[in-house]
XYZ file of C-alpha atoms in Angstrom:
591
model
C 0.009 -0.021 -0.016
C 1.277 3.431 -0.846
C 2.284 5.614 2.139
C 2.638 9.339 2.658
C 6.302 8.980 2.091
C 5.538 8.369 -1.557
C 4.302 12.053 -1.741
C 7.398 13.342 0.186
C 9.729 11.544 -2.256
C 8.258 13.690 -5.097
C 9.987 16.782 -3.553
C 6.830 18.717 -2.777
C 7.244 18.144 1.068
C 10.257 18.357 3.371
C 11.659 15.249 4.947
C 10.152 14.340 8.317
C 13.444 14.683 10.166
C 13.863 18.363 9.069
C 13.289 20.987 11.750
C 10.462 23.499 11.505
C 12.727 26.363 10.520
C 14.587 24.216 8.000
C 11.266 23.078 6.697
C 10.028 26.644 6.191
C 13.296 27.502 4.399
C 12.939 24.504 2.110
C 9.336 25.322 1.159
C 10.249 28.952 0.620
C 13.131 27.943 -1.614
C 10.938 25.664 -3.616
C 8.197 28.420 -3.964
C 10.817 30.851 -5.218
C 12.117 28.312 -7.745
C 8.601 27.833 -9.127
C 8.099 31.589 -9.207
C 11.389 31.963 -11.118
C 10.336 29.368 -13.583
C 6.851 30.921 -13.994
C 8.455 34.293 -14.560
C 10.765 32.842 -17.107
C 7.871 31.210 -18.920
C 5.933 34.522 -18.790
C 8.733 36.412 -20.101
C 9.293 33.854 -22.838
C 5.596 34.076 -23.827
C 5.764 37.834 -23.818
C 8.771 37.581 -26.112
C 6.884 35.223 -28.451
C 3.859 37.468 -28.528
C 6.043 40.607 -29.177
C 7.971 38.745 -31.925
C 4.708 37.566 -33.432
C 3.258 41.106 -33.322
C 6.436 42.414 -34.742
C 6.337 39.859 -37.571
C 2.682 40.731 -38.272
C 3.485 44.513 -38.218
C 6.395 43.980 -40.555
C 4.209 41.905 -42.879
C 1.468 44.528 -42.793
C 4.014 47.276 -43.403
C 5.546 45.352 -46.232
C 2.077 44.781 -47.744
C 1.159 48.360 -47.381
C 4.370 49.573 -49.036
C 3.983 47.176 -51.966
C 0.375 48.164 -52.218
C 1.325 51.829 -52.207
C 4.018 51.286 -54.890
C 1.360 49.497 -57.018
C -1.111 52.357 -56.482
C 1.581 54.817 -57.506
C 2.192 52.940 -60.715
C -1.481 52.780 -61.290
C -1.844 56.523 -61.025
C 0.951 56.960 -63.452
C -0.394 54.381 -65.899
C -3.987 55.531 -66.222
C -5.759 58.824 -66.466
C -9.135 60.261 -65.718
C -10.782 63.454 -67.087
C -10.108 66.701 -65.220
C -12.350 66.916 -61.992
C -14.505 69.596 -63.277
C -15.073 67.600 -66.640
C -15.448 64.185 -65.180
C -18.890 62.614 -65.184
C -20.547 59.477 -64.009
C -20.069 57.925 -67.446
C -16.281 58.150 -67.437
C -13.957 55.241 -66.849
C -10.131 55.400 -66.716
C -8.009 55.447 -69.929
C -4.510 54.431 -70.775
C -1.718 56.958 -70.047
C 1.540 54.952 -69.691
C 1.462 51.236 -70.696
C 4.649 50.361 -68.956
C 3.496 51.864 -65.638
C 0.142 50.172 -66.037
C 1.587 46.745 -66.577
C 3.921 47.172 -63.631
C 0.924 48.145 -61.497
C -1.031 45.080 -62.638
C 1.933 42.795 -61.831
C 2.284 44.384 -58.376
C -1.274 44.096 -57.520
C -1.426 40.419 -58.476
C 1.776 39.690 -56.628
C 0.466 41.092 -53.330
C 0.625 38.185 -50.713
C -2.514 36.581 -49.507
C -4.531 36.913 -47.389
C -4.578 40.444 -48.663
C -5.465 43.196 -46.210
C -8.164 44.560 -48.336
C -9.093 42.188 -51.056
C -12.002 44.360 -52.328
C -9.612 47.301 -52.809
C -7.089 45.164 -54.614
C -9.638 43.798 -57.088
C -11.110 47.206 -57.654
C -7.698 48.718 -58.523
C -6.997 45.769 -60.764
C -10.376 46.294 -62.415
C -9.561 49.940 -63.167
C -6.128 48.910 -64.449
C -7.638 46.303 -66.825
C -10.227 48.813 -67.923
C -7.616 51.466 -68.801
C -5.705 48.828 -70.635
C -8.768 47.833 -72.720
C -8.920 44.280 -71.261
C -12.603 44.630 -70.458
C -13.258 40.928 -69.887
C -10.513 40.826 -67.208
C -11.809 44.063 -65.828
C -15.289 42.724 -65.560
C -14.115 39.620 -63.649
C -12.077 41.830 -61.137
C -14.941 44.121 -60.612
C -17.249 41.236 -59.790
C -14.741 39.868 -57.381
C -14.501 43.276 -55.710
C -18.220 43.445 -55.487
C -18.434 40.022 -54.028
C -16.265 41.309 -51.208
C -18.254 44.588 -50.722
C -21.685 44.036 -52.087
C -22.857 47.367 -50.775
C -20.335 49.527 -52.701
C -22.447 51.440 -55.152
C -19.508 53.006 -56.863
C -17.994 49.583 -57.620
C -21.347 48.331 -58.853
C -21.753 51.385 -61.195
C -18.266 51.037 -62.714
C -18.753 47.299 -63.063
C -22.009 48.017 -65.022
C -20.330 50.528 -67.219
C -17.682 47.972 -68.191
C -20.236 45.268 -68.602
C -22.263 47.567 -70.951
C -19.237 48.060 -73.152
C -18.798 44.379 -73.435
C -22.430 44.050 -74.581
C -21.828 46.184 -77.596
C -21.181 44.084 -80.774
C -22.111 40.476 -81.477
C -20.654 37.050 -82.074
C -22.854 34.650 -84.121
C -20.675 31.619 -83.596
C -22.555 28.298 -82.692
C -22.467 27.592 -79.009
C -20.450 24.469 -77.820
C -22.878 22.205 -75.979
C -21.582 20.205 -73.032
C -24.936 19.061 -71.598
C -24.578 15.351 -72.341
C -20.881 15.387 -71.406
C -21.633 16.931 -68.004
C -24.581 14.524 -67.411
C -22.091 11.622 -67.808
C -19.829 13.005 -64.988
C -19.159 11.529 -61.535
C -22.202 11.671 -59.137
C -21.674 12.173 -55.433
C -24.713 11.414 -53.405
C -25.721 10.155 -49.933
C -26.399 6.492 -49.320
C -29.902 7.390 -48.131
C -32.595 6.461 -50.693
C -34.574 9.311 -52.057
C -37.939 8.756 -53.709
C -38.069 10.514 -57.049
C -39.164 9.341 -60.459
C -35.765 10.254 -61.838
C -33.236 7.505 -61.675
C -29.973 6.392 -63.413
C -28.519 3.017 -62.663
C -30.560 2.828 -59.472
C -29.504 6.272 -58.211
C -32.572 8.464 -57.923
C -30.659 11.579 -56.988
C -29.974 12.121 -60.747
C -32.040 11.719 -63.850
C -33.096 13.253 -67.125
C -36.398 14.575 -68.483
C -37.395 16.579 -71.634
C -39.133 19.763 -70.539
C -40.860 22.469 -72.492
C -41.133 25.819 -70.633
C -40.831 29.551 -71.351
C -38.164 31.750 -69.614
C -39.453 32.847 -66.342
C -38.850 36.587 -67.209
C -40.588 36.095 -70.466
C -43.631 33.823 -69.685
C -45.558 35.028 -72.785
C -42.572 34.239 -75.022
C -41.807 31.125 -76.998
C -41.237 28.016 -74.989
C -37.802 26.328 -74.801
C -37.581 22.531 -75.289
C -34.518 20.797 -73.786
C -33.354 18.072 -71.506
C -33.215 18.727 -67.815
C -30.403 17.051 -65.803
C -32.366 16.430 -62.520
C -29.981 16.644 -59.562
C -31.596 16.339 -56.090
C -29.820 18.084 -53.222
C -27.330 17.299 -51.707
C -26.135 15.311 -54.653
C -23.451 16.886 -56.936
C -22.163 16.096 -60.406
C -18.587 16.537 -61.407
C -16.929 16.479 -64.759
C -13.530 17.389 -66.260
C -14.017 20.186 -68.840
C -11.654 21.994 -71.163
C -12.646 25.650 -71.244
C -12.567 26.995 -74.827
C -10.226 29.964 -75.255
C -12.523 31.852 -77.693
C -15.937 30.871 -76.026
C -15.291 30.850 -72.278
C -18.746 31.906 -71.049
C -20.846 29.027 -69.730
C -24.519 29.580 -70.217
C -27.156 27.314 -68.828
C -30.891 27.118 -67.842
C -32.104 26.292 -64.207
C -35.548 24.831 -63.762
C -38.115 23.044 -61.762
C -40.087 20.110 -63.224
C -43.628 21.394 -63.740
C -45.135 18.392 -62.016
C -43.464 19.544 -58.769
C -44.823 23.100 -58.837
C -47.367 22.160 -56.121
C -44.882 20.333 -54.009
C -43.912 23.367 -51.894
C -40.648 24.549 -53.178
C -39.635 27.897 -51.491
C -36.632 28.697 -53.650
C -33.287 26.981 -54.503
C -29.684 28.136 -54.480
C -27.940 26.480 -57.424
C -24.152 26.018 -56.854
C -21.357 25.763 -59.472
C -17.684 25.206 -58.426
C -14.667 25.468 -60.827
C -11.372 23.940 -59.702
C -8.309 24.250 -62.047
C -6.425 20.875 -62.386
C -3.030 22.697 -62.570
C -3.409 24.301 -59.123
C -5.013 27.517 -60.471
C -7.916 29.424 -58.952
C -10.914 27.804 -57.416
C -14.109 29.659 -57.327
C -17.751 28.917 -56.359
C -20.727 30.640 -58.011
C -24.173 30.701 -56.254
C -27.374 31.404 -58.188
C -30.396 32.104 -55.827
C -33.643 31.457 -57.638
C -37.029 32.212 -56.085
C -40.007 29.848 -55.884
C -41.968 32.301 -58.134
C -39.227 32.034 -60.830
C -39.070 28.365 -60.610
C -42.847 28.008 -60.850
C -42.857 30.225 -64.007
C -40.277 28.688 -66.247
C -36.566 28.417 -67.043
C -34.176 30.799 -65.444
C -31.288 31.617 -67.766
C -27.839 32.201 -66.279
C -24.218 32.610 -67.324
C -20.835 32.528 -65.668
C -17.653 33.864 -67.276
C -14.790 31.248 -66.939
C -12.249 33.528 -68.925
C -9.746 33.049 -66.126
C -9.611 29.370 -66.872
C -9.719 29.808 -70.645
C -7.716 27.048 -72.476
C -7.394 25.065 -69.201
C -8.778 21.877 -67.984
C -10.977 22.330 -64.869
C -13.236 20.194 -62.687
C -16.771 21.498 -62.929
C -19.116 20.628 -60.181
C -22.789 21.534 -60.062
C -25.457 21.018 -57.334
C -28.017 22.917 -55.307
C -29.347 23.448 -51.788
C -32.647 24.734 -50.457
C -32.910 28.487 -50.236
C -31.910 30.155 -47.040
C -34.682 29.852 -44.431
C -36.240 26.975 -46.443
C -38.206 24.261 -44.650
C -36.539 21.485 -46.571
C -35.873 20.289 -50.073
C -38.550 17.624 -50.626
C -40.240 19.656 -53.335
C -37.170 20.901 -55.006
C -37.254 18.699 -58.040
C -34.874 20.897 -59.881
C -32.006 20.627 -62.410
C -29.688 22.080 -64.994
C -30.174 22.263 -68.784
C -28.593 23.613 -72.045
C -25.048 23.991 -70.669
C -23.232 25.740 -73.477
C -19.949 27.498 -73.918
C -20.326 30.765 -75.870
C -18.458 33.886 -76.753
C -18.744 36.792 -74.306
C -20.497 38.760 -77.047
C -22.875 36.216 -78.266
C -26.595 37.261 -78.373
C -27.634 34.749 -75.710
C -24.851 35.779 -73.290
C -25.686 39.415 -73.948
C -29.321 38.955 -72.863
C -28.349 37.054 -69.726
C -25.709 39.720 -68.973
C -28.236 42.439 -69.356
C -30.603 40.811 -66.905
C -27.822 40.355 -64.452
C -26.550 43.938 -64.936
C -29.989 45.337 -64.497
C -30.505 43.342 -61.286
C -27.133 44.422 -59.927
C -27.862 48.129 -60.623
C -31.330 47.821 -59.236
C -29.735 46.595 -55.916
C -28.126 49.987 -55.743
C -31.209 51.974 -56.997
C -29.797 52.362 -60.491
C -32.587 52.046 -63.067
C -33.492 53.160 -66.601
C -35.065 56.263 -65.003
C -31.631 57.116 -63.718
C -30.201 57.177 -67.228
C -33.128 59.009 -68.768
C -33.036 61.741 -66.049
C -29.385 62.210 -66.669
C -30.073 62.519 -70.395
C -32.803 64.985 -69.791
C -30.594 67.167 -67.628
C -27.871 67.034 -70.328
C -30.352 68.108 -72.933
C -31.623 71.072 -70.759
C -28.077 72.439 -70.665
C -27.616 71.736 -74.385
C -24.922 69.076 -73.762
C -26.334 66.889 -76.529
C -23.288 64.650 -76.856
C -23.558 63.693 -73.248
C -27.296 63.105 -73.523
C -26.668 60.776 -76.454
C -24.179 58.799 -74.389
C -26.803 58.304 -71.599
C -29.390 57.347 -74.066
C -26.959 54.967 -75.759
C -26.304 53.338 -72.419
C -30.068 52.920 -72.004
C -30.273 51.318 -75.410
C -27.491 48.800 -74.669
C -28.603 47.863 -71.018
C -32.482 48.362 -71.252
C -33.128 47.868 -74.968
C -34.830 51.281 -75.472
C -35.171 52.478 -78.989
C -33.069 54.822 -80.911
C -35.720 57.606 -81.476
C -34.536 59.734 -78.654
C -30.919 59.435 -79.847
C -31.898 60.550 -83.287
C -33.615 63.526 -81.869
C -30.605 64.501 -79.817
C -28.381 64.216 -82.783
C -30.674 66.530 -84.746
C -30.675 69.008 -81.851
C -26.767 68.873 -81.744
C -26.733 69.567 -85.502
C -29.282 72.323 -85.244
C -27.114 74.009 -82.649
C -24.404 74.086 -85.315
C -26.761 75.270 -88.008
C -26.343 71.947 -89.925
C -29.464 70.048 -88.998
C -30.244 66.877 -91.014
C -34.054 66.711 -91.154
C -33.993 62.997 -91.916
C -32.950 62.483 -88.208
C -36.361 63.927 -87.250
C -38.036 61.304 -89.371
C -36.065 58.592 -87.548
C -36.885 60.081 -84.227
C -40.678 60.096 -84.607
C -40.706 56.544 -86.056
C -41.305 54.842 -82.735
C -42.517 55.691 -79.254
C -39.424 53.933 -77.723
C -36.223 55.590 -76.565
C -37.485 58.888 -75.424
C -36.464 60.718 -72.188
C -40.097 61.827 -71.947
C -42.975 62.025 -74.302
C -43.010 65.872 -74.216
C -39.643 65.727 -75.880
C -41.221 63.562 -78.532
C -43.824 66.220 -78.912
C -41.018 68.637 -79.625
C -39.721 66.263 -82.326
C -43.188 66.019 -83.798
C -43.556 69.835 -84.017
C -40.115 70.186 -85.616
C -40.901 67.446 -88.182
C -44.273 69.094 -88.889
C -42.469 72.443 -89.667
C -40.291 70.541 -92.151
C -43.422 68.899 -93.725
C -45.234 72.267 -93.970
C -42.253 73.973 -95.510
C -42.160 71.228 -98.149
C -45.841 71.681 -98.905
C -46.993 68.473 -97.149
C -49.746 70.261 -95.261
C -51.852 67.222 -94.358
C -48.776 65.429 -92.873
C -47.906 68.614 -90.943
C -51.480 68.827 -89.583
C -51.274 65.283 -88.340
C -47.930 65.902 -86.643
C -49.137 69.020 -84.924
C -52.293 67.321 -83.756
C -50.308 64.478 -82.166
C -47.822 66.730 -80.584
C -50.649 68.800 -79.036
C -52.275 65.692 -77.667
C -48.937 64.535 -76.190
C -48.494 67.887 -74.513
C -51.877 67.856 -73.078
C -51.435 64.341 -71.698
C -48.133 65.053 -70.066
C -49.071 68.483 -68.626
C -46.649 70.562 -70.766
C -46.503 74.308 -70.111
C -49.708 75.993 -71.338
C -47.743 78.411 -73.582
C -46.158 75.358 -75.413
C -49.549 73.671 -75.839
C -51.107 76.892 -77.159
C -48.341 77.459 -79.615
C -48.749 73.961 -80.965
C -52.525 74.537 -81.407
C -51.659 77.792 -83.294
C -49.462 75.746 -85.636
C -52.130 73.120 -86.062
C -54.634 75.783 -86.994
C -52.296 77.142 -89.716
C -51.978 73.613 -91.211
C -55.710 73.080 -90.963
C -56.369 76.317 -92.868
C -53.823 75.200 -95.485
C -55.720 72.017 -96.121
C -59.168 73.821 -96.115
C -60.356 72.764 -92.764
C -61.457 76.200 -91.578
C -63.734 75.049 -88.777
C -60.853 72.866 -87.446
C -58.661 75.908 -87.490
C -61.223 77.844 -85.424
C -61.518 75.022 -82.939
C -57.693 74.713 -82.478
C -57.404 78.585 -81.982
C -60.222 78.630 -79.479
C -58.317 76.037 -77.441
C -55.105 78.090 -77.759
C -56.832 81.254 -76.718
C -58.395 79.404 -73.621
C -54.934 78.275 -72.579
C -53.311 81.708 -72.966
C -55.969 84.405 -73.226
C -53.381 87.295 -72.837
C -51.653 86.526 -76.096
C -52.699 89.140 -78.754
C -51.216 87.134 -81.631
C -53.583 84.250 -80.970
C -56.477 86.728 -80.618
C -55.650 88.135 -84.061
C -55.319 84.643 -85.554
C -58.663 83.590 -84.062
C -60.529 86.658 -85.396
C -59.149 86.003 -88.820
C -60.044 82.292 -88.720
C -63.580 83.108 -87.575
C -64.130 85.444 -90.612
C -62.532 83.001 -92.923
C -64.794 80.113 -91.824
C -68.071 82.129 -91.611
C -68.283 85.799 -92.603
C -71.344 86.120 -90.437
C -69.481 85.520 -87.210
C -68.808 89.289 -86.833
C -69.423 89.616 -83.115
C -66.982 86.850 -82.229
C -64.321 88.228 -84.566
C -64.848 91.777 -83.284
C -64.325 90.503 -79.670
C -61.113 88.837 -80.586
C -59.844 91.864 -82.546
C -60.783 94.260 -79.812
C -58.751 92.025 -77.245
C -55.831 92.032 -79.353
C -55.795 95.870 -80.056
C -56.439 96.594 -76.412
C -53.309 94.562 -75.592
C -51.168 96.428 -78.151
C -53.024 99.789 -78.989
C -49.963 101.471 -80.573
C -48.833 98.481 -82.727
C -49.349 99.486 -86.396
C -48.860 95.908 -87.541
C -51.744 94.650 -85.388
C -53.899 97.488 -86.661
C -53.101 96.560 -90.286
C -53.989 92.977 -89.741
C -57.408 93.818 -88.277
C -58.225 96.282 -90.937
C -57.226 93.752 -93.691
C -59.403 91.144 -92.068
C -62.448 93.401 -91.999
C -61.760 94.556 -95.655
C -61.654 90.855 -96.840
C -65.368 90.486 -95.787
C -66.481 94.003 -96.891
C -67.023 95.230 -93.347
C -66.575 98.962 -93.996
C -68.338 100.064 -90.925
C -66.108 97.775 -88.786
C -62.969 99.293 -90.543
C -64.217 102.819 -89.864
C -64.802 102.050 -86.231
C -61.277 100.630 -85.877
C -59.691 103.628 -87.620
C -61.547 106.008 -85.387
C -60.196 104.309 -82.154
C -56.684 103.995 -83.277
C -54.086 106.216 -81.595
C -51.918 108.449 -83.795
C -48.818 106.310 -83.103
C -50.589 103.244 -84.668
C -51.421 105.048 -87.938
C -48.414 104.486 -90.165
C -48.628 104.896 -93.907
C -50.079 101.435 -94.514
C -52.753 101.968 -91.898
C -53.680 105.380 -93.033
C -54.163 104.017 -96.646
C -56.596 101.336 -95.406
C -58.477 103.922 -93.263
C -58.923 106.280 -96.314
C -60.721 103.667 -98.461
């Protein structure tokens, strides 16, 4: 049996023969020894902590210095417009290609984990933009935005670069990899799942031919293709060679229509790309709502340019949406997996939808662009207005009518207007900053038609413009002036009653305009020589507004003379002040 002496032998207690004072000294010495060792350990730990902090500080300082050198090279390599000339549409341009390449190399060489990855990717994106490598710029912008999704400036610049990529087109046939991917390696749980889709006894994967429209165009033509059914949490992996010229992977995501009532509440589709040569690995998530899945196919695309001409492992799968109550009703899958050019029509449409959604998250919409164009037009900066409208055309598919009108305004400012641009402008309702501006174009084109003798066409244009102004609450003076032009055209085609009606409307809008009162009086007499009282009232109003204007007096006298109203002429001559009686007026009064 063990005795207490066993504990003493450990050196923690003094021997029993030791006196009390010696025992106290022994214990004190032992305690001091332990304190020394504890102090040494503490000091060693402090040294380690200090060294670690110094190492981290040195690494951070080294990173900051390297980042600053890269930023300096970037500032030397690219340029922006002068601060007072810079606008929201501007992106950096190339200044010094050597400095810019040095900056790109320096940013890419910054050690990971980078202190501020979003900032690094943002600077790389700007550098690639200045260099003209828009595809690389777009990828860098997206990676920056992934790090800081709330940064509206990054989102705006990313959208501008994406819009530039959308210009143009590539009609090459897509490279289909659907069947090849379907034959890949399936990873699925041992647990049996009850679905009607099974391949070789595995009911986590299957195929089915589906016919559905796109979810964002439910009234459009249906798309018929094979769905690769893949039930969560199963994944499908295949080795893929990414084509150098067509590196954008497009695909459709969908829910089997028979499962629309099974309670799906949305799905997050997942795509992972891993380079075989140790290159970058990235995961892409595509959150699709239940409403989208129950409406039709959801078209998506992912740009694999950074793996172009490389072999990668491509893994696809899905998981229930965040907050979902499960995945039993998520009978979803992938379809129409194709490699396409970044500028192909299908990629362009997908990219447009993604760009619109990204901008909408930051409150950038078509109205944002149109308002900017409207303000540019108001200050007669027509070139900038055209740029805003062109951006709207590329991203939101607006028409070119407004652009044609802006070009006409720009030429008119230089006294070199091409009237054919007005014809292009009024050809469609689409592409206008606002419908009142389209009314302006209608009036201008009406003037061209009237000057060429096409009075009926001019009449129709003025009538349409007046209606647009009325509907859009244009200034009353603008509406009245348009009705006056309409009345002139109506008179020229013999519609005298129509001219009277138009002038009555113009006078009702602006009763203090003597020119309109004169025009109304003349139109009344031309349409019916017996409407003397109405004509007299209009003439009297005009002369009362401008009693000393000899031209007004002459017009009134000639109007009365045209219907043989000598008494009315005499009454006018009698009331005219001396300053209104020039030679022409006196001649009329003496007849």
